[in-house]
């Protein structure tokens, strides 16, 4: 039953991603920034205060040690908030909601394995919640107006570790030994295998791609090969004439080609505003070579397209340094130019080895006390 509850709560968190985005948009449009941040802050603060109050009431035995663990979890959480603060109140408020959410998921998974009595009682809940966090970010990557990347997955991991620490302080294992049992090794091996498959799949889809060097244009990263970019350009040039990407529903599939195009539009505009004419010129060349539909067809970001006027383009071309070796940094998240065949082979092989590794571990016999 505890496993069922943990899985149901996890599924709710993951599947709610599109609806949470819509809810955030409604709240932002209905409330002032201050009221929006205050609302989320009160919700997060209330949840944390309630959890701490419950712990103080329930902790009776080994009070000093357990309160010390709980204090460590709170301090780690406060450090997490401080280090990862963006300075944008709305974004920081949402991150704190995620922190509480994944702390709760970690507590639920800890309750499933609390009684096993060895380190797997701590490791397996962390790995299980990490899988949930990865699936959540993966789904967000597929949804318009949401962002999912590897960096956010590891931010969730901090909340997960804090959640397990808090759960240990609230409900310590009834018995515990530092020696991992054979069953514990199997549990950890299987959980680690699932982590490798899910996280490896997420990285393979989101972060593994290509680094291109195009003569006269420069170097840039993309999830797509040159042939794929050319095919996508032809497809969007035809399709967007009839259905331009203007009113994109929140409950739809993210167009990653459009997303990549806007990486270069934003970077081109940023470089131009900062006076880097050469950089802006090369970003514009990337757009003209691979993302022409975004230049000429109305989108949700620009109803008139994003192509430079002829006089603007001529001015940039005249002032740009043609000898500069340009490397674009427009990508919103890291893209690694790894062989997809080798990568997926390594992921599957690693998961398979972890899944079976626990079967070859035998419990160590207790030390002899006779002489």
XYZ file of C-alpha atoms in Angstrom:
371
model
C 0.000 0.000 0.000
C 2.837 2.419 0.816
C 4.471 1.691 -2.544
C 1.127 2.240 -4.269
C 0.707 5.600 -2.527
C 4.244 6.689 -3.420
C 3.784 5.685 -7.069
C 0.370 7.365 -7.273
C 1.736 10.616 -5.833
C 4.692 10.453 -8.224
C 2.433 9.898 -11.215
C 0.298 12.842 -10.132
C 3.360 15.112 -9.915
C 4.647 14.072 -13.350
C 1.314 14.132 -15.167
C 0.355 17.453 -13.597
C 3.238 19.230 -15.391
C 1.084 20.631 -18.255
C -1.658 21.697 -15.839
C 0.811 23.324 -13.441
C 2.138 25.411 -16.293
C -1.391 26.524 -17.107
C -2.127 27.237 -13.441
C 1.018 29.332 -13.119
C 0.045 31.314 -16.226
C -3.452 31.969 -14.842
C -2.088 33.064 -11.469
C 0.504 35.340 -13.056
C -2.117 36.999 -15.246
C -4.604 37.357 -12.372
C -2.234 38.553 -9.640
C 0.486 41.110 -9.363
C 4.039 39.794 -9.196
C 4.196 40.560 -5.494
C 0.906 38.790 -4.751
C 1.927 35.779 -6.884
C 5.257 35.403 -5.076
C 3.571 35.910 -1.705
C 0.965 33.245 -2.447
C 3.579 30.641 -3.354
C 5.757 31.704 -0.431
C 2.915 31.252 2.039
C 2.122 27.808 0.597
C 5.759 26.674 0.801
C 6.317 28.212 4.230
C 3.122 26.676 5.563
C 4.100 23.215 4.309
C 7.585 23.449 5.832
C 6.315 24.848 9.133
C 3.686 22.122 9.333
C 6.274 19.411 8.705
C 8.660 20.804 11.329
C 5.866 21.189 13.888
C 4.771 17.612 13.305
C 8.337 16.424 13.781
C 8.738 18.294 17.078
C 5.531 16.777 18.392
C 6.335 13.202 17.307
C 10.037 13.035 18.122
C 10.358 11.661 21.646
C 13.205 9.148 21.617
C 16.822 9.897 20.664
C 15.633 13.452 20.376
C 19.000 15.184 20.058
C 20.257 13.050 17.162
C 16.982 13.141 15.292
C 16.580 16.901 15.681
C 20.159 17.312 14.497
C 19.366 15.325 11.323
C 16.241 17.389 10.769
C 18.217 20.602 11.263
C 20.742 19.343 8.704
C 17.941 18.766 6.206
C 16.595 22.284 6.793
C 20.053 23.850 6.483
C 20.722 21.958 3.258
C 17.384 23.168 1.936
C 18.148 26.762 2.875
C 21.545 26.489 1.176
C 19.847 25.029 -1.906
C 17.494 28.017 -2.073
C 20.341 30.485 -1.620
C 22.772 28.960 -4.124
C 20.176 28.424 -6.844
C 18.422 31.754 -6.500
C 18.060 33.425 -9.892
C 17.153 36.819 -8.497
C 13.813 36.636 -10.331
C 11.137 36.340 -7.598
C 8.596 34.425 -9.726
C 11.114 31.787 -10.818
C 12.586 31.403 -7.329
C 9.122 30.962 -5.835
C 8.326 28.135 -8.272
C 11.669 26.444 -7.519
C 10.789 26.393 -3.818
C 7.488 24.708 -4.630
C 9.444 22.031 -6.517
C 11.734 21.619 -3.526
C 8.822 20.870 -1.196
C 7.181 18.603 -3.767
C 10.228 16.386 -4.217
C 10.916 16.357 -0.511
C 7.426 14.910 -0.069
C 7.969 12.302 -2.794
C 11.220 11.231 -1.097
C 9.426 10.845 2.246
C 6.789 8.615 0.651
C 9.386 6.336 -0.946
C 11.381 6.175 2.292
C 8.301 4.879 4.113
C 8.128 2.004 1.630
C 11.582 0.627 2.504
C 12.047 2.012 6.031
C 11.917 -1.397 7.683
C 14.482 -3.256 5.547
C 17.179 -2.394 8.076
C 20.237 -1.687 5.889
C 21.591 1.205 3.725
C 19.271 0.258 0.872
C 16.481 1.763 3.005
C 18.064 5.149 2.248
C 19.563 4.572 -1.199
C 16.513 3.045 -2.920
C 14.118 5.907 -1.958
C 16.633 8.457 -3.256
C 17.023 6.583 -6.545
C 13.257 6.086 -6.873
C 12.494 9.772 -6.331
C 15.327 10.676 -8.726
C 13.563 8.653 -11.432
C 10.372 10.632 -10.756
C 12.270 13.919 -11.023
C 13.816 12.822 -14.311
C 10.450 11.796 -15.774
C 8.992 15.123 -14.671
C 11.698 17.142 -16.432
C 11.501 14.874 -19.480
C 7.774 15.461 -19.845
C 8.267 19.206 -19.380
C 10.737 19.164 -22.273
C 7.905 17.927 -24.532
C 5.467 20.634 -23.380
C 5.304 24.187 -24.805
C 6.255 26.987 -22.409
C 7.929 24.538 -19.991
C 11.635 23.754 -19.673
C 13.214 20.413 -18.828
C 16.969 19.856 -18.694
C 19.631 17.881 -16.849
C 20.516 20.784 -14.558
C 16.971 20.817 -13.144
C 17.057 17.056 -12.540
C 20.050 17.452 -10.246
C 18.408 20.374 -8.480
C 15.520 18.033 -7.682
C 18.046 15.559 -6.271
C 18.986 18.033 -3.539
C 15.369 18.232 -2.443
C 15.147 14.435 -2.509
C 18.154 13.979 -0.215
C 16.758 16.587 2.183
C 13.416 14.788 2.151
C 15.012 11.452 3.064
C 16.998 13.121 5.860
C 13.812 14.651 7.235
C 11.993 11.311 6.980
C 14.780 9.535 8.888
C 14.520 12.121 11.663
C 10.742 11.774 11.777
C 10.589 7.964 11.536
C 13.962 6.247 12.037
C 14.294 2.648 10.855
C 13.205 0.283 13.654
C 16.506 -1.565 13.196
C 19.540 -0.679 11.145
C 22.905 -2.140 10.220
C 25.537 -0.571 7.995
C 26.150 -3.952 6.332
C 24.111 -4.303 3.134
C 22.226 -7.580 2.864
C 22.112 -9.644 -0.332
C 18.511 -8.500 -0.824
C 19.622 -4.929 -0.257
C 22.241 -5.201 -2.999
C 19.602 -6.553 -5.358
C 17.218 -3.717 -4.528
C 19.905 -1.111 -5.089
C 21.092 -2.787 -8.288
C 17.602 -2.842 -9.783
C 16.881 0.730 -8.697
C 20.192 1.920 -10.148
C 19.414 0.100 -13.411
C 16.110 1.943 -13.695
C 17.903 5.235 -12.989
C 20.441 4.568 -15.748
C 17.706 3.694 -18.257
C 15.445 6.645 -17.432
C 18.122 9.277 -16.883
C 20.154 7.913 -19.800
C 17.071 8.090 -22.000
C 16.396 11.650 -20.899
C 19.967 12.761 -21.628
C 19.984 10.889 -24.929
C 16.830 12.617 -26.147
C 17.429 16.110 -24.742
C 21.203 16.587 -24.571
C 22.853 14.320 -27.166
C 23.160 15.957 -30.562
C 25.671 17.451 -32.983
C 28.251 20.225 -33.175
C 28.255 21.670 -36.690
C 30.923 23.672 -38.481
C 29.542 25.366 -41.590
C 31.902 27.240 -43.918
C 31.129 30.926 -43.982
C 28.640 30.578 -41.141
C 30.471 29.294 -38.073
C 30.050 26.616 -35.449
C 26.894 25.860 -33.495
C 25.246 23.007 -31.611
C 21.955 21.317 -32.447
C 20.079 18.195 -31.533
C 19.678 17.596 -35.272
C 22.098 16.702 -38.030
C 22.521 19.024 -41.021
C 20.306 16.762 -43.125
C 17.633 16.753 -40.430
C 17.738 20.542 -40.115
C 17.325 20.911 -43.885
C 14.370 18.505 -43.876
C 12.745 20.292 -40.947
C 13.235 23.648 -42.677
C 11.445 22.414 -45.813
C 8.645 20.867 -43.776
C 8.022 23.986 -41.649
C 8.223 26.298 -44.679
C 5.287 24.383 -46.182
C 3.275 23.624 -43.059
C 3.568 26.987 -41.349
C 2.202 28.840 -44.372
C -1.138 27.187 -43.583
C -0.779 26.885 -39.804
C 1.731 29.440 -38.507
C 2.962 28.789 -34.949
C 1.114 31.689 -33.370
C -1.399 30.382 -30.839
C 0.380 27.273 -29.548
C -1.824 25.354 -27.065
C -0.219 24.530 -23.747
C -1.492 20.968 -24.034
C 0.406 20.127 -27.199
C 3.767 18.822 -28.380
C 6.696 21.229 -28.215
C 8.217 21.981 -31.622
C 11.927 21.584 -30.872
C 12.906 22.971 -34.286
C 11.053 26.190 -33.473
C 12.651 26.228 -30.042
C 16.162 25.938 -31.499
C 15.399 28.693 -33.994
C 14.496 31.065 -31.188
C 17.785 30.236 -29.428
C 19.557 31.886 -32.349
C 17.045 34.733 -32.697
C 17.489 35.676 -29.038
C 21.276 35.331 -29.219
C 21.451 37.376 -32.433
C 19.423 40.165 -30.861
C 21.396 40.049 -27.613
C 24.740 40.287 -29.389
C 23.521 43.158 -31.544
C 22.257 45.068 -28.516
C 25.646 44.555 -26.829
C 27.498 45.888 -29.858
C 28.914 42.550 -31.047
C 28.111 43.067 -34.709
C 30.218 40.120 -35.900
C 28.565 37.689 -33.491
C 25.096 38.937 -34.401
C 25.937 38.634 -38.115
C 26.976 35.007 -37.764
C 23.911 34.133 -35.694
C 21.848 35.652 -38.481
C 23.694 33.483 -40.996
C 22.768 30.399 -38.962
C 19.138 31.496 -39.108
C 19.257 32.194 -42.853
C 20.874 28.832 -43.547
C 18.795 26.516 -41.348
C 15.823 28.398 -39.849
C 14.423 30.505 -42.682
C 10.745 29.800 -41.805
C 11.164 31.591 -38.473
C 12.528 34.633 -40.302
C 9.673 34.936 -42.780
C 6.570 33.407 -41.180
C 4.625 34.908 -38.249
C 5.154 33.150 -34.905
C 3.909 33.592 -31.361
C 7.052 35.648 -30.658
C 6.822 37.937 -33.689
C 3.720 38.462 -35.864
C 5.881 39.845 -38.690
C 8.706 37.322 -38.608
C 12.225 37.944 -37.381
C 14.160 38.718 -40.567
C 16.404 41.750 -40.488
C 15.375 44.601 -42.838
C 17.662 44.773 -45.925
C 19.435 47.925 -44.743
C 20.042 46.402 -41.308
C 21.475 43.245 -42.840
C 23.697 45.216 -45.223
C 25.037 47.319 -42.345
C 25.844 44.216 -40.281
C 27.553 42.521 -43.223
C 29.680 45.595 -43.923
C 30.861 45.937 -40.319
C 31.290 42.247 -39.415
C 34.781 40.751 -39.072
C 34.932 38.073 -41.758
C 38.101 36.530 -40.277
C 36.611 35.723 -36.889
C 36.175 32.041 -36.025
C 32.616 32.194 -34.716
C 31.292 29.700 -32.154
C 27.649 30.117 -31.187
C 26.627 29.801 -27.548
C 22.931 30.175 -28.308
C 21.863 26.753 -27.035
C 19.717 26.973 -23.910
C 21.166 23.775 -22.422
C 24.249 21.625 -23.055
C 24.322 19.534 -26.223
C 26.939 16.789 -26.382
C 28.247 15.593 -29.789
C 28.348 11.916 -28.863
C 27.759 8.954 -31.113
C 24.168 7.957 -30.464
C 24.883 4.314 -31.238
C 27.724 4.126 -28.716
C 25.784 6.159 -26.180
C 22.692 3.973 -26.236
C 24.804 0.839 -26.212
C 26.569 2.076 -23.070
C 23.259 3.006 -21.395
C 21.617 -0.358 -22.058
C 24.742 -2.329 -21.128
C 25.215 -0.319 -17.924
C 21.597 -0.830 -16.898
C 21.796 -4.563 -17.604
C 24.981 -4.958 -15.549
C 23.477 -3.087 -12.610
C 20.266 -5.105 -12.778
C 22.091 -8.412 -12.436
C 24.921 -7.247 -10.190
C 22.973 -7.768 -6.992
C 22.462 -11.440 -7.772
C 26.182 -12.078 -7.431
C 26.488 -10.467 -4.016
C 26.115 -12.713 -1.028
C 25.558 -11.630 2.506
C 28.774 -11.603 4.465
C 28.672 -13.939 7.452
C 28.606 -12.378 10.878
C 32.056 -12.154 12.497
C 32.956 -15.058 14.746
C 33.143 -14.374 18.450
C 34.646 -17.715 19.529
C 38.401 -18.271 19.716
